[in-house]
Tab-separated table of C-alpha atoms and ligand atoms in Angstrom:
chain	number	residue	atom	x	y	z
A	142	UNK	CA	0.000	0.000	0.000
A	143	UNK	CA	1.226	3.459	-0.944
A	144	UNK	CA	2.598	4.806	2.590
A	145	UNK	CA	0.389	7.471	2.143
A	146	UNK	CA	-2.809	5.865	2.424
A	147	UNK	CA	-4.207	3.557	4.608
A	148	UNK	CA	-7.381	1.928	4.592
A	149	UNK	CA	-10.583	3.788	5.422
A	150	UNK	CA	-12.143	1.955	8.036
A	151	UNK	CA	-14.645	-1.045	6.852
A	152	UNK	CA	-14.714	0.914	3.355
A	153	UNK	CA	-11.570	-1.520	2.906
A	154	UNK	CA	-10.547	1.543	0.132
A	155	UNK	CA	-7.122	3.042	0.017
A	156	UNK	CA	-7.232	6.677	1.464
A	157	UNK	CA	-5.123	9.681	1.840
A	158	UNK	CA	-4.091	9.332	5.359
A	159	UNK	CA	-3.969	13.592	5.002
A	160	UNK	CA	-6.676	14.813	3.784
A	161	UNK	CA	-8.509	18.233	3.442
A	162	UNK	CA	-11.195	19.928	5.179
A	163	UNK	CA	-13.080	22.770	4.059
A	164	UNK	CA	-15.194	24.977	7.160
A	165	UNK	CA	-15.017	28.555	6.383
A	166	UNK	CA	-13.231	28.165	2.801
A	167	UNK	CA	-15.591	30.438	1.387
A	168	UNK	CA	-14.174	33.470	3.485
A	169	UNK	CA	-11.109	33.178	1.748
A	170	UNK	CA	-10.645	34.580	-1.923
A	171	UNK	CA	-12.153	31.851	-4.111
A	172	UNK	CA	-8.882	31.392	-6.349
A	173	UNK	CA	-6.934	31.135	-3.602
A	174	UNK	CA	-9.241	28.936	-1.818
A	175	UNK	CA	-9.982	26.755	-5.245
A	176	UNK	CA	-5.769	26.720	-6.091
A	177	UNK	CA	-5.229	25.465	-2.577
A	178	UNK	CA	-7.389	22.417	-3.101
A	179	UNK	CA	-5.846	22.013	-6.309
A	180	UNK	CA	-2.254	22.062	-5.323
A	181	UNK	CA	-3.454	19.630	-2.441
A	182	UNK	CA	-4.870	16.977	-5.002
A	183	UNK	CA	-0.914	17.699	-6.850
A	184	UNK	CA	0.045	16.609	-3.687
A	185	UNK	CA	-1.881	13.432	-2.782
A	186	UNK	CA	-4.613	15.197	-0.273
A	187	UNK	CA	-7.272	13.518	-1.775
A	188	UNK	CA	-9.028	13.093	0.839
A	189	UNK	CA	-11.627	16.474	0.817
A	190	UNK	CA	-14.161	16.736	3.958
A	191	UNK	CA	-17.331	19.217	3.309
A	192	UNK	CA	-20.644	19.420	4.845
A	193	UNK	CA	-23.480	20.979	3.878
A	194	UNK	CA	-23.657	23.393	6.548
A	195	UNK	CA	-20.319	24.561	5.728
A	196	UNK	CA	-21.392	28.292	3.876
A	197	UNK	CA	-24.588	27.098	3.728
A	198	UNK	CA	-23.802	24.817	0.675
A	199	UNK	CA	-20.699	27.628	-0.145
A	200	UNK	CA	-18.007	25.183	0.629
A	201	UNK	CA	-19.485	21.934	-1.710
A	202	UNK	CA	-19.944	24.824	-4.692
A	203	UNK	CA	-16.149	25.665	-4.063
A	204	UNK	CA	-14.526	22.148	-3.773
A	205	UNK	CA	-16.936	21.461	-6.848
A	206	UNK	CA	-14.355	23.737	-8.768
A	207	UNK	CA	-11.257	22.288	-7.525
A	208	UNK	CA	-12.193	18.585	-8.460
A	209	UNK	CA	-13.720	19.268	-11.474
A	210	UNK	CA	-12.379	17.198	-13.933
A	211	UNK	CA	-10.410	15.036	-11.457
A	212	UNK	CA	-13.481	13.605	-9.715
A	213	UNK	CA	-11.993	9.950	-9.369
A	214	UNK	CA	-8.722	11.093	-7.515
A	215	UNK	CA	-10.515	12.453	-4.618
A	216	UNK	CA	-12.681	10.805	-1.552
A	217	UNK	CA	-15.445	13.066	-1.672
A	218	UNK	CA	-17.053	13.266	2.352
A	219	UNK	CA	-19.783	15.035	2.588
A	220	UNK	CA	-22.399	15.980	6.022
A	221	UNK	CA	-25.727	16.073	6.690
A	222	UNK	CA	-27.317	17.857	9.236
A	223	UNK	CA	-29.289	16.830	12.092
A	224	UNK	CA	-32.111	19.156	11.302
A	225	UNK	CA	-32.051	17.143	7.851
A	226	UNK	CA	-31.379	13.863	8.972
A	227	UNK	CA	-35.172	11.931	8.961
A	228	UNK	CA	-35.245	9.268	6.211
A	229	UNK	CA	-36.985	11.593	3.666
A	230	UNK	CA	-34.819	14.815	4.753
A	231	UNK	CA	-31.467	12.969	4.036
A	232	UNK	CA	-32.107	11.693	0.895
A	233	UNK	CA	-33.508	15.269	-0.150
A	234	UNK	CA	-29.779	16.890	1.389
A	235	UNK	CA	-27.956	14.345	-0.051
A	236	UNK	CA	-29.029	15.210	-3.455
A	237	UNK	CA	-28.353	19.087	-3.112
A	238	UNK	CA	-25.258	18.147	-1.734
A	239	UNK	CA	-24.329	15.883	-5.230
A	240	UNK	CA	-25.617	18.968	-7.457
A	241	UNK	CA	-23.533	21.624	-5.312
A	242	UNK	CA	-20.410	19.348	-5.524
A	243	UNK	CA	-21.312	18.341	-9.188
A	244	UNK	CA	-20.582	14.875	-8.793
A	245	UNK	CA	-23.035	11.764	-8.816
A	246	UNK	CA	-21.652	10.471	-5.683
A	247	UNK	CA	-20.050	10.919	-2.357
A	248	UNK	CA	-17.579	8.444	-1.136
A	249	UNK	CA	-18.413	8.996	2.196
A	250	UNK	CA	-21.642	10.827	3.445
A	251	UNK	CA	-21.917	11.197	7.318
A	252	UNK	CA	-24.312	12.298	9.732
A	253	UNK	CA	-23.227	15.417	11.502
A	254	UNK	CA	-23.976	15.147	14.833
A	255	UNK	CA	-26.391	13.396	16.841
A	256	UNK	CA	-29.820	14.719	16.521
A	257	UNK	CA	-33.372	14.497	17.212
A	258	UNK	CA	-34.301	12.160	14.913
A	259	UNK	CA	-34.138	8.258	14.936
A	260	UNK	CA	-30.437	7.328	14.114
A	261	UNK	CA	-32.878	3.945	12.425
A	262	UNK	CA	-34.366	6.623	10.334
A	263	UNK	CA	-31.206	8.543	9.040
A	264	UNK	CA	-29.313	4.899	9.031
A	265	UNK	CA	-32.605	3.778	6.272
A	266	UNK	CA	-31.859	6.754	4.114
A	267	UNK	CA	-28.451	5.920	4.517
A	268	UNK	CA	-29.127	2.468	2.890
A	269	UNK	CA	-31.246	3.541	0.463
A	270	UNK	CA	-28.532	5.738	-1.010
A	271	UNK	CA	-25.642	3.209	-1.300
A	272	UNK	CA	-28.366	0.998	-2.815
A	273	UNK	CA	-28.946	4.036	-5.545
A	274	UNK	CA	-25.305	4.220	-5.852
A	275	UNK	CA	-25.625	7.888	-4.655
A	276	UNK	CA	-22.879	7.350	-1.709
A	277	UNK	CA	-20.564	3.996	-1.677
A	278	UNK	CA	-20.730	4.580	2.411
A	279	UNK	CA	-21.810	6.198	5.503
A	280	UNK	CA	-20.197	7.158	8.700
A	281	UNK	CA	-20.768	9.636	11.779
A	282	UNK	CA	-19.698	12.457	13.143
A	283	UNK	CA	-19.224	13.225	16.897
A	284	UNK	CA	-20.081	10.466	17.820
A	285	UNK	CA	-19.716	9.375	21.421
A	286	UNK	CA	-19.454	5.162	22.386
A	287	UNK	CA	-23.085	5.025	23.497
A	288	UNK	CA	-23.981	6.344	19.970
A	289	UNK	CA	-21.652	4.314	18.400
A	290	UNK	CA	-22.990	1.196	19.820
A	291	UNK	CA	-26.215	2.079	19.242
A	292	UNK	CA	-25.332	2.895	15.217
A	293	UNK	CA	-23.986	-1.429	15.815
A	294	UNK	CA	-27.454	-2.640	16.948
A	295	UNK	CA	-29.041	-0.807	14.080
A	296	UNK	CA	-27.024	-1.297	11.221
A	297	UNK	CA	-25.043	-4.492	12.797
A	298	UNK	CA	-21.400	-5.101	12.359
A	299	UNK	CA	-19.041	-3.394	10.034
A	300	UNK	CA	-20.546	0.509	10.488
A	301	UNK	CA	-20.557	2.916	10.551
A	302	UNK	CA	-17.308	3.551	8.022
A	303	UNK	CA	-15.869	6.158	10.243
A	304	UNK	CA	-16.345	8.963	13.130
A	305	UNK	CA	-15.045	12.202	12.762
A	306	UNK	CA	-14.163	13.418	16.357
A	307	UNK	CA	-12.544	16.608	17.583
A	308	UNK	CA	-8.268	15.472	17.842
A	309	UNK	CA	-5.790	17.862	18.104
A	310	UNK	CA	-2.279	17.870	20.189
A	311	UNK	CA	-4.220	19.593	23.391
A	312	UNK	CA	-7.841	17.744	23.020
A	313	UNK	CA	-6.748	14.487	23.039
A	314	UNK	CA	-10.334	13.066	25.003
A	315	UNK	CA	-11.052	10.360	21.970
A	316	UNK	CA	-8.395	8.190	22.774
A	317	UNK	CA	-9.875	7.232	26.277
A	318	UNK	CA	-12.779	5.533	24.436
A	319	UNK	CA	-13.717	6.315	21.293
A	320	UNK	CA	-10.586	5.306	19.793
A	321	UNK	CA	-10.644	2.023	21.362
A	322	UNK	CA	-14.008	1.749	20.343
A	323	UNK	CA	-13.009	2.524	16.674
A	324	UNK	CA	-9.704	0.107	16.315
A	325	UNK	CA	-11.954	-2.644	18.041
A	326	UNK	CA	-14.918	-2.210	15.224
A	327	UNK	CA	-12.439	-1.194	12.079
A	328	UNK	CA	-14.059	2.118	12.238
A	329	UNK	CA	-11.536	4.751	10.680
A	330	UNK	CA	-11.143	7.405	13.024
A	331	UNK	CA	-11.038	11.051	11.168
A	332	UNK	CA	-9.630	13.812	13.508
A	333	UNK	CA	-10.998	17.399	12.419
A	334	UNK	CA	-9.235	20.599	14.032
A	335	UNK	CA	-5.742	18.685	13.838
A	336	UNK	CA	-4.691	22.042	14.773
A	337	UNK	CA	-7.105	23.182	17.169
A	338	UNK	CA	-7.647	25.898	14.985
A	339	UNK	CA	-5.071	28.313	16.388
A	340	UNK	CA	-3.162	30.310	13.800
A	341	UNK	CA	-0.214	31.180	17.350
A	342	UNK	CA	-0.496	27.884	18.797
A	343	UNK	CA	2.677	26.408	16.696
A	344	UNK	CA	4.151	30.070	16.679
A	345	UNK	CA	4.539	31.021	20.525
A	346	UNK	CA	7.745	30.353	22.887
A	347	UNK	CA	6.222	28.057	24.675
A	348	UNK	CA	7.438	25.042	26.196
A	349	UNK	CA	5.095	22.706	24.594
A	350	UNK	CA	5.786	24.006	20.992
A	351	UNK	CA	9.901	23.935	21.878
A	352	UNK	CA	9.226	20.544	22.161
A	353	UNK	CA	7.779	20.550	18.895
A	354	UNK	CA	10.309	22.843	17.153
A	355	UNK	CA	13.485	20.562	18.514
A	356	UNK	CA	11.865	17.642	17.114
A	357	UNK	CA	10.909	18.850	13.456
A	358	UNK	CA	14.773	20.357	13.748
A	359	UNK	CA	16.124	16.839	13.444
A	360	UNK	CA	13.557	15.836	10.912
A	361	UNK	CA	13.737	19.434	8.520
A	362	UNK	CA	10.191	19.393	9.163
A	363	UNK	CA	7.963	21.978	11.043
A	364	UNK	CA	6.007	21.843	14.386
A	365	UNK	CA	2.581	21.167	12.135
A	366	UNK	CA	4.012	18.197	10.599
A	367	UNK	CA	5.324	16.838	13.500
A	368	UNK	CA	1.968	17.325	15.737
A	369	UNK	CA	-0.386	16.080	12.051
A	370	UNK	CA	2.630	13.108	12.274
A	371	UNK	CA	1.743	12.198	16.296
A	372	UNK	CA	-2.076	12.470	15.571
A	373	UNK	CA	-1.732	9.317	12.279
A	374	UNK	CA	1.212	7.677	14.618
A	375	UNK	CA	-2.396	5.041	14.933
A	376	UNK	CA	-3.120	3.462	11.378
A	377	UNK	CA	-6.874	4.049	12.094
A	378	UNK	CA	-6.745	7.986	11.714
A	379	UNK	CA	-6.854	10.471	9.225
A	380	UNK	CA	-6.382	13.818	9.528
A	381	UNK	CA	-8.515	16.670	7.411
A	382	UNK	CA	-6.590	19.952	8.276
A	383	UNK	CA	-7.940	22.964	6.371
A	384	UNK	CA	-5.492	25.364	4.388
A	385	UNK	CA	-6.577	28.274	1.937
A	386	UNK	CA	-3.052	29.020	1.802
A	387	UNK	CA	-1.120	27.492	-0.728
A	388	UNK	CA	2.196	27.288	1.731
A	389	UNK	CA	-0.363	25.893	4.285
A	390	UNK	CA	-0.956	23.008	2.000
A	391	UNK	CA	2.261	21.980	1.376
A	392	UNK	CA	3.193	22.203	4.643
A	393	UNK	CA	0.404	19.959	5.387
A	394	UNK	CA	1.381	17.218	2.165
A	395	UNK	CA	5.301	17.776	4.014
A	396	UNK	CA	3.639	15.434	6.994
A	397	UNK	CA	3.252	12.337	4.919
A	398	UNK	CA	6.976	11.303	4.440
A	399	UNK	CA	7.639	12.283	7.732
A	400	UNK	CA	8.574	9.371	10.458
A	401	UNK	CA	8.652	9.542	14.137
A	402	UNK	CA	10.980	7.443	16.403
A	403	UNK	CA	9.229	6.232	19.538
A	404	UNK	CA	10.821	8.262	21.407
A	405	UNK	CA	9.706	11.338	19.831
A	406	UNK	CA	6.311	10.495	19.980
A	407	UNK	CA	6.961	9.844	23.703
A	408	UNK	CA	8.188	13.253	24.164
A	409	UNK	CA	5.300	14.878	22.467
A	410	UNK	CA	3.101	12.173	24.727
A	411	UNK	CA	4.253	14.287	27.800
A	412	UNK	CA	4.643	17.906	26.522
A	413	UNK	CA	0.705	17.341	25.193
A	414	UNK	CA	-0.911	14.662	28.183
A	415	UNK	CA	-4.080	13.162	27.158
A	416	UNK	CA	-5.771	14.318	30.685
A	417	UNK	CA	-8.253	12.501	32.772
A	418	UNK	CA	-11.364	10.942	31.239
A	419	UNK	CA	-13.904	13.626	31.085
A	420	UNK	CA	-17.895	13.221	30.829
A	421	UNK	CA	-19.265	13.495	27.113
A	422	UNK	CA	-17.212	14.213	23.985
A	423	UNK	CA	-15.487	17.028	22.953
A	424	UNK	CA	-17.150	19.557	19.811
A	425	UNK	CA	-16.953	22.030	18.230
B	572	NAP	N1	-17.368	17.084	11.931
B	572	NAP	C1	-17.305	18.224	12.586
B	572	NAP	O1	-18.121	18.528	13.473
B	572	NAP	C2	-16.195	19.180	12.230
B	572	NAP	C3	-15.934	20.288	13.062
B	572	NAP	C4	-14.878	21.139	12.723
B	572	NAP	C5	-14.135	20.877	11.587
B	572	NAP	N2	-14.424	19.819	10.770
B	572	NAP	C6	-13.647	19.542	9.538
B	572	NAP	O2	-12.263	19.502	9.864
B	572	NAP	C7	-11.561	20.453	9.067
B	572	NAP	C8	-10.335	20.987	9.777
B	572	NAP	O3	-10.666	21.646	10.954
B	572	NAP	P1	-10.684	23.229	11.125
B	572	NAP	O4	-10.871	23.897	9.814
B	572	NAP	O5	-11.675	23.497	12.194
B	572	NAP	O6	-9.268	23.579	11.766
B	572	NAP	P2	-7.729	23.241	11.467
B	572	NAP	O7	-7.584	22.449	10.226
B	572	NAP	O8	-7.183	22.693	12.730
B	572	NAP	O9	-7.116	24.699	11.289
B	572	NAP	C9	-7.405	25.491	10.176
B	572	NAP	C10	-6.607	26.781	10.322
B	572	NAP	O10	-5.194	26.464	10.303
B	572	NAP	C11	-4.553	27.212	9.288
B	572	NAP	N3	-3.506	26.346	8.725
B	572	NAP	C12	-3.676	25.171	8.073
B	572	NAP	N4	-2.485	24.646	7.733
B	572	NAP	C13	-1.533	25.515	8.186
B	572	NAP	C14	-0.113	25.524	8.143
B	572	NAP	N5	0.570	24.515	7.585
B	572	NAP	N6	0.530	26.591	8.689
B	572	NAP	C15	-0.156	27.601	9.274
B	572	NAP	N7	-1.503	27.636	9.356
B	572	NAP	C16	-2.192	26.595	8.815
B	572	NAP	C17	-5.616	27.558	8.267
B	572	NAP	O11	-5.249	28.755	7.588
B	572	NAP	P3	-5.564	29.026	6.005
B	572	NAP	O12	-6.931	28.560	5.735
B	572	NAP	O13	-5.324	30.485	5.868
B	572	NAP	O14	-4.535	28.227	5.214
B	572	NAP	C18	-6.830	27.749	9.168
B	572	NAP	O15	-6.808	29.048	9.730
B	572	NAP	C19	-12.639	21.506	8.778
B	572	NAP	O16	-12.256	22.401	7.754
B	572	NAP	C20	-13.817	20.622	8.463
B	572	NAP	O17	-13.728	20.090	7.150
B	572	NAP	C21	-15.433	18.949	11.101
């Protein structure tokens, strides 16, 4: 298998272990935004998260111009929302989400959160869609291990195809039991915010992001490669960190060749501590 990609939970496809997200790409220039993606794809970031709440359908019309014409390099994810998510109301998003994105299917279409409808309901429409061909999976987002069991007795073994969980260097709450969870069930694991969203985290004089610093030194690497390297140091995640810049992206595509000794993920294990477990799941 190409180093990297790994494989995407019980999809048993080959995806880019980096990926790309897309929240807020619309209030960036569009060329920018749209060359960003592109260079990304150049890169192997073929992995491109959306939602539909993301611009209110802005983001999906946006990433619908970067992939055009390269449609089968990319694993297209797309969300729907909770509001949407009865049987009738995903089927109806699902479709607005195909025409935004210009594309006749996603290869990954997730609930968004948990909501007020039936997960049986959403999990039917779900169904119904693979069955159309309209998405070749499903997965879940924010999902805590009480949901995620109860996604098992309704749709039985081998889903959902992934969670997408809040995992960055200082939130680090999924790996008391939703990562276990995950690696027991083959679900892939898809950490969003890899950077907690800070644009000074990585740039302060702290002692935490020395820590960093020293080790991307000794690799030529920088302190985002090194923390996106810790987060996939488990072969069930994938990271989806967002860049409009096109420097941002290929510092991001810099993290896939990188390799961390034990040690230096030990060292990041104590400048970063996982914490106690905490009640519920982190969001944002
Ligand atoms: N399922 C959910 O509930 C959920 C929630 C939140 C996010 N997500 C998904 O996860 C994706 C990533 O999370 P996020 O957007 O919240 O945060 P993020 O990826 O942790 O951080 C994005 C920020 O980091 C900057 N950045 C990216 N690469 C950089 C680099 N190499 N050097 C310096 N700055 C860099 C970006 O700037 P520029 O844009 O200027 O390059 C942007 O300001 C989202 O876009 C979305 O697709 C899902």
């Amino acid at each position: 298998m190409d180093p990297a990609t790994r494989t995407f939970g019980t999809t048993r496809r080959h995806v880019a272990a980096i990926g790309q997200g897309s929240w807020k790409v619309e209030e960036s220039a569009a060329d920018s935004a749209i060359e960003s993606l592109r260079r990304g794809l150049d890169l192997g970031l073929t992995h491109i998260d959306t939602a539909e709440m993301y611009g209110s359908g802005a983001a999906e019309t946006i990433i619908a111009k970067a992939i055009a014409g390269r449609r089968d390099e990319v694993f297209l994810v797309s969300k729907v929302l909770p509001s949407n998510a009865s049987k009738r109301g995903t089927r109806a998003a699902c479709e607005k989400s195909l025409a935004r994105l210009r594309t006749d299917r996603l290869d990954c279409y997730l609930l968004h959160w948990r909501g007020a409808y039936q997960l049986a309901e959403t999990i039917a429409a779900f169904d119904t869609l693979v069955r159309d061909g309209k998405i070749l999976s499903w997965g879940v987002s924010n999902f805590d291990v009480a949901d995620l069991d109860e996604v098992v007795a309704v749709a039985g073994a081998g889903h959902p195809a992934c969670n997408q969980v809040l995992y960055h260097l200082q939130e680090r709450a999924i790996e008391h039991a939703v990562l276990p969870w995950c690696q027991r069930h083959g679900t892939a694991v898809v950490a969003y915010t890899p950077f907690g969203q800070s644009t000074t985290a990585f740039d302060a004089r702290t002692r935490q992001v020395r820590v960093l610093e020293e080790i991307a030194d000794a690799h030529h690497a920088t302190a985002r490669q090194v923390a996106l390297r810790f987060l996939l140091r488990r072969p069930e995640v994938f990271v989806i960190p967002k860049a409009s810049n096109i420097a941002h992206v290929a510092d991001n595509a810099g993290a896939v060749t990188l390799e961390l000794s034990d040690a230096e993920l030990a060292k990041i294990d104590a400048a970063f501590p996982r914490g106690r477990p905490r009640r519920g799941l982190p969001m944002i």
